[in-house]
Coordinates of C-alpha atoms in Angstrom, one line a residue:
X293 CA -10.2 -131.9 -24.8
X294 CA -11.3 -129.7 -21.9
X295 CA -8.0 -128.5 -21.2
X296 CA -7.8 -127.4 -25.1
X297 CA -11.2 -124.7 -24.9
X298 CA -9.8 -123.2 -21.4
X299 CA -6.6 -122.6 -23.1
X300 CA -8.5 -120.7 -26.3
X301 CA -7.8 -116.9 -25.6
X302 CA -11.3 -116.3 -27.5
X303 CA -13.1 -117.9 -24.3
X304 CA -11.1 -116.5 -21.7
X305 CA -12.0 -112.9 -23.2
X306 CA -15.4 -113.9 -22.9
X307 CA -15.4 -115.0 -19.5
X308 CA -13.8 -112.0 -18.8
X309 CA -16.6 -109.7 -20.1
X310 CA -19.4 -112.1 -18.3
X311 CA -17.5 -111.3 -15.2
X312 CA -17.2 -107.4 -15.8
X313 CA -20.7 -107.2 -17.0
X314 CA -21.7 -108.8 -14.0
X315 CA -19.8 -106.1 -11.5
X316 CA -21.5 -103.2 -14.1
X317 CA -24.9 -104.5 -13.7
X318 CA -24.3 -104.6 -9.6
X319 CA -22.9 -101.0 -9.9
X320 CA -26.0 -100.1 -11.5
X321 CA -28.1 -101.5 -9.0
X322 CA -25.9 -99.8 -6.4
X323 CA -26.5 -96.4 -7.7
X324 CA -30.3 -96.7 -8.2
X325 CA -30.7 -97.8 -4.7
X326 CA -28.2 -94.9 -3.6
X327 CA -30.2 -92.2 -6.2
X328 CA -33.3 -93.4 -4.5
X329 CA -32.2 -92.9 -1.1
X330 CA -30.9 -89.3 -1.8
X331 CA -27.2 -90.5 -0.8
X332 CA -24.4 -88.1 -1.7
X333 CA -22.0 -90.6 -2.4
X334 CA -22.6 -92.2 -6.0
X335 CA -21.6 -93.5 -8.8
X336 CA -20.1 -90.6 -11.5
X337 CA -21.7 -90.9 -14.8
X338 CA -18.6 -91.1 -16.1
X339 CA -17.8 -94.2 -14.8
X340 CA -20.5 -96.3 -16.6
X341 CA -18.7 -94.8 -19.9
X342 CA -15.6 -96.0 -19.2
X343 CA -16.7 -99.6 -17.6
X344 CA -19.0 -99.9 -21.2
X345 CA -15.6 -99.4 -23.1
X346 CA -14.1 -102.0 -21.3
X347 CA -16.6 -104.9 -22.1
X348 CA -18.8 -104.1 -19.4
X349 CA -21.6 -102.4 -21.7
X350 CA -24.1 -104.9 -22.3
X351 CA -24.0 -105.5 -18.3
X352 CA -24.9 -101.4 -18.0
X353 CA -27.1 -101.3 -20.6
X354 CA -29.5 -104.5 -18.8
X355 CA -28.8 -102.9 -15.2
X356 CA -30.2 -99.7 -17.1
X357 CA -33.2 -101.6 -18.4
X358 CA -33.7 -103.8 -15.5
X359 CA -33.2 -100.9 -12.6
X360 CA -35.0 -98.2 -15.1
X361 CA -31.8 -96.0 -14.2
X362 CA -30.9 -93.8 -16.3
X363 CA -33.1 -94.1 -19.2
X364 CA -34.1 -90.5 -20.1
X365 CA -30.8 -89.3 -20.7
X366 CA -30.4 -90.4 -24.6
X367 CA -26.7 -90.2 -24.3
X368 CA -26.6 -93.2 -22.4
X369 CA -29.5 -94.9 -24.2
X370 CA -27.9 -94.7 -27.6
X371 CA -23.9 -94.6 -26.4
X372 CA -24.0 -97.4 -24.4
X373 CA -27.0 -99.3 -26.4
X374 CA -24.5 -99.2 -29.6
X375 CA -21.3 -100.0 -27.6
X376 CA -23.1 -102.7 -26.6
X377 CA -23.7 -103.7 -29.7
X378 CA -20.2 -103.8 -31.0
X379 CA -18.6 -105.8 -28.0
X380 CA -21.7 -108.6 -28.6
X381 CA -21.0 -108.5 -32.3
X382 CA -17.0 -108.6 -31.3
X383 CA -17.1 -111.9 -29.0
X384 CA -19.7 -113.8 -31.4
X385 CA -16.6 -112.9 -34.7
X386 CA -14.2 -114.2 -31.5
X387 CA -16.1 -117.0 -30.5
X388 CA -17.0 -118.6 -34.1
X389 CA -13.3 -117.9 -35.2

């Protein structure tokens, strides 16, 4: 019976989100600490874009909340608020398949 719900490829895409919305909201946390400190090395904008494509954007959205990182630009507000939106919606129509 166990063996059955591991096997479901539904769950194993949702794990696989948990886990790279985990690494996002880190990366936030990273580059608020590193924007703080003045540091020259961090994290392109870009690269929370394409990390919310790839079920990640629910984990950058919260690290934006959370951290209060990059909440006055509205692009990544309202970009990444609705993508997260649609990956949620996604793996609920995925999970109650």
């Amino acid at each position: 019976m166990f063996t059955e719900q591991i096997d479901s490829p539904a769950l194993i895409i949702a794990l696989i989100a948990i886990i790279f919305n985990l690494i996002a909201f880190i990366a936030i946390a990273v580059d608020k600490n590193k924007s703080i400190n003045d540091s020259t090395s961090r994290v392109p904008e870009v690269y929370f874009f394409v990390w919310s494509v790839f079920f990640s954007a629910l984990g950058v959205f919260l690290g934006m909340i959370f951290f209060r990182h990059k909440t006055r630009k509205l692009t990544f507000v309202f970009g990444i608020g609705l993508l997260a939106l649609q990956q949620l919606l996604l793996i609920y129509l995925l999970l109650t398949k």
